Amino acid sequence: MRRVRNRPLEAVTLILLATTLTACVAFAPLYARAMQGEATVQQLDRAPSLATSLVLTSTTTYDESDFTSAGPTSAPLRVDELMDVVPDRVRGYYGTPVAGQTANATVEHGAPNSTGTVISQPDQCRLVTITDGACPTAPGEILVSDTDRKIYGIRIGDRIRVTGERFQKVQPDGSSRAITTGVRLSVVGSYDAADWSERDDRWAGNRLGGWSGTTDPGPPPKRFHDAWIADENTFSENRTALLPAQASYVGLALRKSLVGPDEVALLAREIDRLRAELLTRTGSDISVESSISAIADDLEAQAETARVTVPLLMAQLALLALVVLWLALRAAAEERRPEVALVRLRGGGRRGARRFVVRELLPLVLAGVPPGGVLAILGCSLSRWWLMDGDLGVPELDLRLLLAVGLAALLLSAAVMVVAHRFGREPVAQLFRRVPLRRPLWRVGVLAAVSVAAATSALIAIILGDATGSVALGVPVLLSVVVGILLAHLTGPVSALFGRRVLRRGRLVGAIALLDAARSGTAARTVAMVTVAAAAAAFSTNAYAVAERNWSAAAAHRAGAAVVVSAEGGTVAQLRAVATDADAGGDHATPVARIKSPGTDAPQVLAVDPESFARVALHPGGEPSPDVWTALGVGDAEPLRVTGRRARIRVIADGLEARQPDGHRTPVDLSLHVQDESGAWETRVAQGLPGDTTVRAAFAMSCEDGCTVTGIRLRTVPGSSIRGQLSLDRFSVDGNAIRLDPRGGWRPVDTPEVTVTSTADDGTVGFDIRTSGASITDLSTTWLPTTVPVVATEARAEVTQDVIDTAPGLDGLSVPTEVAGTVAHVPASNDRTLLANLEALERIAPGRPDAAMEIWLDSPSLVTTVEQSLSDHGLVITDVRRQSALDRELRGTTAAWSLRLALVVGVLGLLLAAMVLIVVAAAGWRAGTRDLAALRLSGVSARGVRRMAVAAQLPAVLVGVAAGTVTGVVAARIALPIVPFFATDPEVSLLDLSTAWWAVVPAAVVALFVLAGTGALIGVNLSHRSGVDRVREAV
Amino acid sequence: MTRRADRVAVRTRGLVHIYRREGNDVAALSGVDLDVLPGEFIGLLGPSGAGKSTLLNLLAGFFRPSAGRIFVDDVELSNATEAELDGLRRGVVSLMLQGAARNLMPFLNPLENVRFAQSAARSDGVVMPEPTEILASVRLEDVATRPLGDLSPARLQRLAIAVAISNGPGLLLADEPTSQLDHVSRDGVLQTLSDINRVTGTTIILVTHDPEVADFLPRTVTIRDGRIGGEGRSGEEYAVVTADGSLVLPEHARLDLPPGTLVKFHLDDGRYVLLVEEHEESGGRP
């Protein structure tokens, strides 16, 4: 206590510095762990519950090697048997299991002609809302959905015969024959399936509703019905006929509150092991459904980043703290110079001197260790709350904290030992000097030389790519160490040179300031430390600003628009109607169809309405030129619109004949291509047209709600050739005359097999036809595009040399395309995606598209309207993607938290640099004030001395801040390309790493303000202490 | 066993010490031959910069001589290892720095200061005199536990002496122990040193400017221009013939005998008479 009482300020400073250093060292593992924990929490929160849950499904097995056999080879496991498969080690992390059975329910003959599932689960009638009838209680009793009742006309009391399991029946002759049984199900009630139109873990991931009326493409094509809820005995084996494809399932929802990073890893390991084990298991077919392994992999990747980044950042801060502590320890040891001299004087020897210094300083620095540990815990808790939006609770404490605190204690002890050792080596006679001798200005110490060499080597390793990833965050400190040390060694000679010049010009204040900077080592230390701190501040501010820019750009790109509502189950016309309902002007909502082809590298098409898409979509990679949207236009060709049921037309054949190669005549049939919102079809107009004949044809159109005639088709026998003229006129539907010469007219055909020219006049259209072996000749109006203009990304265009002649259409079939322009990137899509006009593609393939349908909105305020409208139009919402959520998601990764930590490190670095200034000044205050006192003695006024004292502090700070800022910016150029901004690299890179000057300049100004302000205060303080009596102090 | 060093003799031969600093060599001592007998109490006199403190530091083993030899109690300091020097400082040689405060730990009381000074020797397992005994020997037992700030300059100086003798050294080197003290205090300090010399037999070499202090001492050695410039014994001033046979004239004789003056030694009735050769221009004088 005496040493604290004797030098209280020094003791407090040393304890505080030791606390800071310990906190820095101990904070790293705590924060890294907290990041892992928070990443786990956020990842689990973001993941759908089905992704985190564990679903085991045991299905009926069939002998797939024998196609002739029929019937199952084994039944699914019972629910209790399936439960036993779940490893005991993971059971505790999951909630109460949900178990039940499903089977296929297909009606092949009779009503309702549909397919779907039948499901049973205990307490099922408490889960669903029964709207009519009663809960099934006997085998074969089912509940159907209200929608099924509406669509398929099912009534309560109906008996539905579904296809049962196939069995082998042994014939009297010993052979066997497969027979298919039927199972009768009785409808005893109905339930509301609207609440169950998404997969739900209360049904172990089964989706009950949203199926009814949607189509199973087959073959054979069939419509789906919603899940039918059956009594559990419906699945019993002792029934005479079994439902096919029976399965039992067990669903276990993850208890997220019990799961941390280690538990996720454990679950992933156990589930992977279970999967592998079940693959080799015979006698039952059990599938394991859980995405926990993918989550664990992602978390492990993030943890890897955290394990490198945080120690690296904190090492920089710890290094700064260590340097400050080192300076403070040296100053403290210097303060004890007379005492050490006495130890040597009384024969203590070097060992005695060392022991004395250690005994004086070690207890003080070790006293800072426990509070440092506590500070690290508090800091971690605060950082988790502030930087990660986590809670304020105590972070997870484990052995790593103890090890880190031990390491800090070791570092502190080592620092004290080194200081004591240096002091012990000093000759006795030197110890009697109150102020140690100064080394020559140009002399470079071993420590400085080693530091520069090590830092340079590390830098070269990073620049050459031997060190990558988060290690790049070490660039600024390494570069600034090199620059700082070099500058520190230049400071003395350069200041002396300038000082003498300024002195010759008679400017006393400036000259004294510069000469003092040259003479004392304080300026060199200040320059070095300020350079390092300013570099860290400039780098971290720049890195964070660049990261913010890139996160925003990535979120905007991934989202595509402020909000994107995805849906399924409707037509493009319905989708367009929803967009119009939400925003008739197309300023805030736009319909988009995303067409995907199979295969990972296959091109995608984003079918858009160019005009509204240009207004609503976000283009963070660069706004496309308006020409791009014009190029996507469909032209001004007029559709040939008809409305009605009965059509009439006059067909005039003039020398029209079709002949086979052997000269035989063949008939020519004429039909019209017609389409409406639901699809396209062909309507036959006339048969057997050859020769010179005039036919007045009457035919059905089925166009009560309006159709578009897109073309005519001439069909003959394959291999035949057609020649002659054909005219069509007097076309009317339900008595309304229709002109056959719409604006744009008819498209001529000129291929090796078919040549057709057309003339149109006053509602009449004539064709001159010459075909060669083509059995079908299609003639279309120009309203129906033959080639769709597409806009490719610059990357795609470069790869394909602007030749992209096909792309998938709305029906999944290829359509001819041509590149009409390029954009930097297609919003919410990869760089293989093409932009096309939705209407153009719809004209080619009307009806329900084989594509994901989306409504893009420029504001969240329209989401409710759009959701309601989608529901009204019979579309099922599958997802709502928000730019703000993606923004948050990108900022909620360890990569982002690391960069935020860098910002904090930058700020703390500045504060530590300010402490360096104070410690350096305190260490040299005796000599400094004596010099100033000498000036007072020689007649310089108190004001003049104050100005000199302040001015003496500023050059080093100015040089340090300027050099540090430049170093930080240069370091950013080197490091940012290898700093991970994202947990996983985005598919489309919009990285913009240009310097964020708007952030760097204020950071430099703040650094200058803080450090120059501190320097000025120190100068004022020194001048106050520089009374003339200081001169009398012995040296 | 309480250690008490034996009386220590000091002998220097051709002692030279040069300060080398940034290309400028300054010879502080240039051939000092000095013999101090065991138990002697002598004073080193001389003007500032004459080399008194340098000589004291050389005798304490803090400086290594540029040339020449130093023997302290048969140990040749010029060849001694650092450990041997430390060993000497622990129990044989003690240096009292100029200014009492420089010899004391400011935050320790007198008793603790003495104990602190003994700690190095104690760590060797040697039993030291009790600190209270030491303080009593300099008449400070009544302020043993008072803060140093409460002590007068004379008491501080006596405490510095107590600290210096706490290890029972055979040789006490005191640099200006009476400076900045009034007459009464000065005499008190001198009396204390004299008592120590008399009672313990400790050899004491004291540096002083003060002629009155010099008068108090049985033997004084004057250092001038880095050499022995003379000796005083019982109030008589003597020139000293050095090992190379040179002789430094007393100050007053220098005025009469400027550089270049020719002198002749004449043996007259058993006594040497110095005859000054008459110069042609200025004329010689007997």
PDB file of N, CA and C in Angstrom, chain A residues 2-3 6-7 338-350 355-356 360 427-430 432-433 437-438 1034, chain B residues 21 62-63 82 86 89-90 93-97 102-108 112 116-117 120-121 123 160 163-164 167:
ATOM      1  N   ARG A   2       2.095   1.079   0.547  1.00  0.00           N
ATOM      2  CA  ARG A   2       2.933   2.271   0.628  1.00  0.00           C
ATOM      3  C   ARG A   2       3.259   2.793  -0.761  1.00  0.00           C
ATOM      4  N   ARG A   3       3.544   1.851  -1.695  1.00  0.00           N
ATOM      5  CA  ARG A   3       3.912   2.304  -3.033  1.00  0.00           C
ATOM      6  C   ARG A   3       2.742   2.995  -3.724  1.00  0.00           C
ATOM      7  N   ASN A   6       2.568   6.417  -1.975  1.00  0.00           N
ATOM      8  CA  ASN A   6       3.684   7.279  -2.339  1.00  0.00           C
ATOM      9  C   ASN A   6       3.522   7.874  -3.722  1.00  0.00           C
ATOM     10  N   ARG A   7       3.040   7.051  -4.660  1.00  0.00           N
ATOM     11  CA  ARG A   7       2.862   7.549  -6.042  1.00  0.00           C
ATOM     12  C   ARG A   7       1.471   7.134  -6.501  1.00  0.00           C
ATOM     13  N   PRO A 338      16.616   6.909  -8.578  1.00  0.00           N
ATOM     14  CA  PRO A 338      17.431   7.133  -7.380  1.00  0.00           C
ATOM     15  C   PRO A 338      17.372   5.953  -6.409  1.00  0.00           C
ATOM     16  N   GLU A 339      16.200   5.355  -6.364  1.00  0.00           N
ATOM     17  CA  GLU A 339      16.059   4.238  -5.432  1.00  0.00           C
ATOM     18  C   GLU A 339      16.865   3.028  -5.903  1.00  0.00           C
ATOM     19  N   VAL A 340      16.815   2.819  -7.219  1.00  0.00           N
ATOM     20  CA  VAL A 340      17.602   1.713  -7.771  1.00  0.00           C
ATOM     21  C   VAL A 340      19.090   2.004  -7.557  1.00  0.00           C
ATOM     22  N   ALA A 341      19.438   3.281  -7.720  1.00  0.00           N
ATOM     23  CA  ALA A 341      20.829   3.671  -7.491  1.00  0.00           C
ATOM     24  C   ALA A 341      21.236   3.331  -6.063  1.00  0.00           C
ATOM     25  N   LEU A 342      20.315   3.574  -5.136  1.00  0.00           N
ATOM     26  CA  LEU A 342      20.623   3.268  -3.735  1.00  0.00           C
ATOM     27  C   LEU A 342      20.804   1.770  -3.532  1.00  0.00           C
ATOM     28  N   VAL A 343      19.955   1.002  -4.230  1.00  0.00           N
ATOM     29  CA  VAL A 343      20.081  -0.457  -4.119  1.00  0.00           C
ATOM     30  C   VAL A 343      21.469  -0.875  -4.585  1.00  0.00           C
ATOM     31  N   ARG A 344      21.886  -0.291  -5.728  1.00  0.00           N
ATOM     32  CA  ARG A 344      23.216  -0.634  -6.236  1.00  0.00           C
ATOM     33  C   ARG A 344      24.298  -0.115  -5.295  1.00  0.00           C
ATOM     34  N   LEU A 345      24.026   1.068  -4.746  1.00  0.00           N
ATOM     35  CA  LEU A 345      25.004   1.703  -3.846  1.00  0.00           C
ATOM     36  C   LEU A 345      25.267   0.838  -2.621  1.00  0.00           C
ATOM     37  N   ARG A 346      24.204   0.178  -2.151  1.00  0.00           N
ATOM     38  CA  ARG A 346      24.356  -0.642  -0.948  1.00  0.00           C
ATOM     39  C   ARG A 346      24.691  -2.089  -1.295  1.00  0.00           C
ATOM     40  N   GLY A 347      25.129  -2.289  -2.557  1.00  0.00           N
ATOM     41  CA  GLY A 347      25.621  -3.611  -2.920  1.00  0.00           C
ATOM     42  C   GLY A 347      24.563  -4.575  -3.407  1.00  0.00           C
ATOM     43  N   GLY A 348      23.400  -4.053  -3.722  1.00  0.00           N
ATOM     44  CA  GLY A 348      22.329  -4.933  -4.189  1.00  0.00           C
ATOM     45  C   GLY A 348      22.662  -5.615  -5.506  1.00  0.00           C
ATOM     46  N   GLY A 349      23.554  -5.021  -6.266  1.00  0.00           N
ATOM     47  CA  GLY A 349      23.924  -5.612  -7.553  1.00  0.00           C
ATOM     48  C   GLY A 349      22.802  -5.501  -8.567  1.00  0.00           C
ATOM     49  N   ARG A 350      23.087  -6.043  -9.755  1.00  0.00           N
ATOM     50  CA  ARG A 350      22.075  -5.963 -10.827  1.00  0.00           C
ATOM     51  C   ARG A 350      20.830  -6.743 -10.461  1.00  0.00           C
ATOM     52  N   ARG A 355      15.286  -6.964  -8.893  1.00  0.00           N
ATOM     53  CA  ARG A 355      14.304  -7.431  -7.914  1.00  0.00           C
ATOM     54  C   ARG A 355      13.520  -6.246  -7.348  1.00  0.00           C
ATOM     55  N   PHE A 356      14.249  -5.163  -7.110  1.00  0.00           N
ATOM     56  CA  PHE A 356      13.596  -3.982  -6.552  1.00  0.00           C
ATOM     57  C   PHE A 356      12.520  -3.456  -7.506  1.00  0.00           C
ATOM     58  N   GLU A 360       8.499  -3.488  -6.970  1.00  0.00           N
ATOM     59  CA  GLU A 360       7.749  -2.229  -6.967  1.00  0.00           C
ATOM     60  C   GLU A 360       6.587  -2.250  -7.971  1.00  0.00           C
ATOM     61  N   PRO A 427      24.689   0.899 -16.069  1.00  0.00           N
ATOM     62  CA  PRO A 427      25.828   1.050 -15.162  1.00  0.00           C
ATOM     63  C   PRO A 427      25.443   1.874 -13.937  1.00  0.00           C
ATOM     64  N   VAL A 428      26.100   1.563 -12.831  1.00  0.00           N
ATOM     65  CA  VAL A 428      25.742   2.231 -11.581  1.00  0.00           C
ATOM     66  C   VAL A 428      25.871   3.739 -11.716  1.00  0.00           C
ATOM     67  N   ALA A 429      26.950   4.158 -12.358  1.00  0.00           N
ATOM     68  CA  ALA A 429      27.186   5.593 -12.452  1.00  0.00           C
ATOM     69  C   ALA A 429      26.055   6.291 -13.196  1.00  0.00           C
ATOM     70  N   GLN A 430      25.493   5.585 -14.199  1.00  0.00           N
ATOM     71  CA  GLN A 430      24.377   6.167 -14.960  1.00  0.00           C
ATOM     72  C   GLN A 430      23.167   6.368 -14.072  1.00  0.00           C
ATOM     73  N   PHE A 432      22.948   7.323 -11.191  1.00  0.00           N
ATOM     74  CA  PHE A 432      22.959   8.528 -10.353  1.00  0.00           C
ATOM     75  C   PHE A 432      22.538   9.764 -11.118  1.00  0.00           C
ATOM     76  N   ARG A 433      22.436   9.628 -12.430  1.00  0.00           N
ATOM     77  CA  ARG A 433      21.938  10.771 -13.201  1.00  0.00           C
ATOM     78  C   ARG A 433      20.424  10.809 -13.036  1.00  0.00           C
ATOM     79  N   LEU A 437      20.906   9.366 -20.162  1.00  0.00           N
ATOM     80  CA  LEU A 437      21.526   9.933 -21.368  1.00  0.00           C
ATOM     81  C   LEU A 437      20.666   9.617 -22.575  1.00  0.00           C
ATOM     82  N   ARG A 438      20.677  10.527 -23.534  1.00  0.00           N
ATOM     83  CA  ARG A 438      19.878  10.286 -24.738  1.00  0.00           C
ATOM     84  C   ARG A 438      20.746   9.653 -25.801  1.00  0.00           C
ATOM     85  N   ALA A1034      18.999  19.215  -9.879  1.00  0.00           N
ATOM     86  CA  ALA A1034      20.248  18.595 -10.318  1.00  0.00           C
ATOM     87  C   ALA A1034      19.980  17.594 -11.430  1.00  0.00           C
TER      88      ALA A1034
ATOM     89  N   ARG B  21      32.993  11.722 -24.253  1.00  0.00           N
ATOM     90  CA  ARG B  21      31.626  12.137 -24.558  1.00  0.00           C
ATOM     91  C   ARG B  21      31.577  12.828 -25.925  1.00  0.00           C
ATOM     92  N   PHE B  62      32.371   2.609  -8.911  1.00  0.00           N
ATOM     93  CA  PHE B  62      31.321   2.977  -9.862  1.00  0.00           C
ATOM     94  C   PHE B  62      31.895   3.253 -11.241  1.00  0.00           C
ATOM     95  N   PHE B  63      33.088   3.792 -11.281  1.00  0.00           N
ATOM     96  CA  PHE B  63      33.770   4.000 -12.554  1.00  0.00           C
ATOM     97  C   PHE B  63      34.932   3.028 -12.636  1.00  0.00           C
ATOM     98  N   GLU B  82      32.032  -7.356 -11.590  1.00  0.00           N
ATOM     99  CA  GLU B  82      30.863  -6.621 -11.083  1.00  0.00           C
ATOM    100  C   GLU B  82      30.378  -7.240  -9.770  1.00  0.00           C
ATOM    101  N   ASP B  86      30.038  -5.542  -6.184  1.00  0.00           N
ATOM    102  CA  ASP B  86      28.806  -5.551  -5.396  1.00  0.00           C
ATOM    103  C   ASP B  86      29.086  -6.067  -3.986  1.00  0.00           C
ATOM    104  N   ARG B  89      30.589  -3.416  -1.985  1.00  0.00           N
ATOM    105  CA  ARG B  89      29.615  -2.392  -1.592  1.00  0.00           C
ATOM    106  C   ARG B  89      28.691  -2.885  -0.484  1.00  0.00           C
ATOM    107  N   ARG B  90      28.484  -4.206  -0.454  1.00  0.00           N
ATOM    108  CA  ARG B  90      27.593  -4.737   0.578  1.00  0.00           C
ATOM    109  C   ARG B  90      28.192  -4.644   1.979  1.00  0.00           C
ATOM    110  N   VAL B  93      32.837  -1.145   1.356  1.00  0.00           N
ATOM    111  CA  VAL B  93      32.902   0.260   0.931  1.00  0.00           C
ATOM    112  C   VAL B  93      31.493   0.837   0.948  1.00  0.00           C
ATOM    113  N   SER B  94      31.368   2.025   1.458  1.00  0.00           N
ATOM    114  CA  SER B  94      30.057   2.670   1.427  1.00  0.00           C
ATOM    115  C   SER B  94      30.236   4.096   0.947  1.00  0.00           C
ATOM    116  N   LEU B  95      29.380   4.476   0.021  1.00  0.00           N
ATOM    117  CA  LEU B  95      29.461   5.833  -0.531  1.00  0.00           C
ATOM    118  C   LEU B  95      28.256   6.631  -0.062  1.00  0.00           C
ATOM    119  N   MET B  96      28.549   7.825   0.410  1.00  0.00           N
ATOM    120  CA  MET B  96      27.484   8.758   0.816  1.00  0.00           C
ATOM    121  C   MET B  96      27.434   9.856  -0.231  1.00  0.00           C
ATOM    122  N   LEU B  97      26.293   9.879  -0.983  1.00  0.00           N
ATOM    123  CA  LEU B  97      26.191  10.849  -2.078  1.00  0.00           C
ATOM    124  C   LEU B  97      25.980  12.254  -1.539  1.00  0.00           C
ATOM    125  N   ARG B 102      19.444  12.212  -1.496  1.00  0.00           N
ATOM    126  CA  ARG B 102      19.808  11.239  -2.527  1.00  0.00           C
ATOM    127  C   ARG B 102      20.216   9.902  -1.922  1.00  0.00           C
ATOM    128  N   ASN B 103      20.458   9.886  -0.634  1.00  0.00           N
ATOM    129  CA  ASN B 103      20.857   8.641   0.019  1.00  0.00           C
ATOM    130  C   ASN B 103      19.686   7.928   0.685  1.00  0.00           C
ATOM    131  N   LEU B 104      18.513   8.571   0.602  1.00  0.00           N
ATOM    132  CA  LEU B 104      17.387   8.050   1.393  1.00  0.00           C
ATOM    133  C   LEU B 104      16.183   7.741   0.508  1.00  0.00           C
ATOM    134  N   MET B 105      15.415   6.764   0.947  1.00  0.00           N
ATOM    135  CA  MET B 105      14.140   6.481   0.299  1.00  0.00           C
ATOM    136  C   MET B 105      13.117   7.457   0.867  1.00  0.00           C
ATOM    137  N   PRO B 106      12.565   8.291   0.014  1.00  0.00           N
ATOM    138  CA  PRO B 106      11.737   9.378   0.556  1.00  0.00           C
ATOM    139  C   PRO B 106      10.493   8.887   1.285  1.00  0.00           C
ATOM    140  N   PHE B 107       9.991   7.714   0.892  1.00  0.00           N
ATOM    141  CA  PHE B 107       8.732   7.265   1.489  1.00  0.00           C
ATOM    142  C   PHE B 107       8.927   6.293   2.648  1.00  0.00           C
ATOM    143  N   LEU B 108      10.207   6.082   3.031  1.00  0.00           N
ATOM    144  CA  LEU B 108      10.464   5.212   4.192  1.00  0.00           C
ATOM    145  C   LEU B 108      10.883   6.082   5.375  1.00  0.00           C
ATOM    146  N   GLU B 112      13.222   2.295   8.602  1.00  0.00           N
ATOM    147  CA  GLU B 112      13.064   1.503   7.378  1.00  0.00           C
ATOM    148  C   GLU B 112      14.191   1.787   6.391  1.00  0.00           C
ATOM    149  N   PHE B 116      16.365  -0.975   4.880  1.00  0.00           N
ATOM    150  CA  PHE B 116      16.452  -1.122   3.416  1.00  0.00           C
ATOM    151  C   PHE B 116      17.918  -1.187   2.966  1.00  0.00           C
ATOM    152  N   ALA B 117      18.735  -0.312   3.559  1.00  0.00           N
ATOM    153  CA  ALA B 117      20.157  -0.281   3.180  1.00  0.00           C
ATOM    154  C   ALA B 117      20.850  -1.588   3.550  1.00  0.00           C
ATOM    155  N   ALA B 120      20.450  -5.806   1.192  1.00  0.00           N
ATOM    156  CA  ALA B 120      21.312  -6.554   0.268  1.00  0.00           C
ATOM    157  C   ALA B 120      22.261  -7.460   1.040  1.00  0.00           C
ATOM    158  N   ALA B 121      22.850  -6.907   2.085  1.00  0.00           N
ATOM    159  CA  ALA B 121      23.792  -7.694   2.872  1.00  0.00           C
ATOM    160  C   ALA B 121      23.055  -8.802   3.621  1.00  0.00           C
ATOM    161  N   SER B 123      20.524 -10.387   2.660  1.00  0.00           N
ATOM    162  CA  SER B 123      20.177 -11.492   1.752  1.00  0.00           C
ATOM    163  C   SER B 123      21.334 -12.488   1.622  1.00  0.00           C
ATOM    164  N   ALA B 160      21.542  10.012   6.662  1.00  0.00           N
ATOM    165  CA  ALA B 160      22.298   9.537   5.499  1.00  0.00           C
ATOM    166  C   ALA B 160      23.567   8.823   5.944  1.00  0.00           C
ATOM    167  N   VAL B 163      22.591   5.444   7.327  1.00  0.00           N
ATOM    168  CA  VAL B 163      22.326   4.517   6.230  1.00  0.00           C
ATOM    169  C   VAL B 163      23.647   4.033   5.642  1.00  0.00           C
ATOM    170  N   ALA B 164      24.579   4.984   5.487  1.00  0.00           N
ATOM    171  CA  ALA B 164      25.864   4.634   4.859  1.00  0.00           C
ATOM    172  C   ALA B 164      26.657   3.659   5.713  1.00  0.00           C
ATOM    173  N   ASN B 167      25.808  -1.071   7.025  1.00  0.00           N
ATOM    174  CA  ASN B 167      26.381  -2.390   6.729  1.00  0.00           C
ATOM    175  C   ASN B 167      27.717  -2.585   7.438  1.00  0.00           C
TER     176      ASN B 167
END
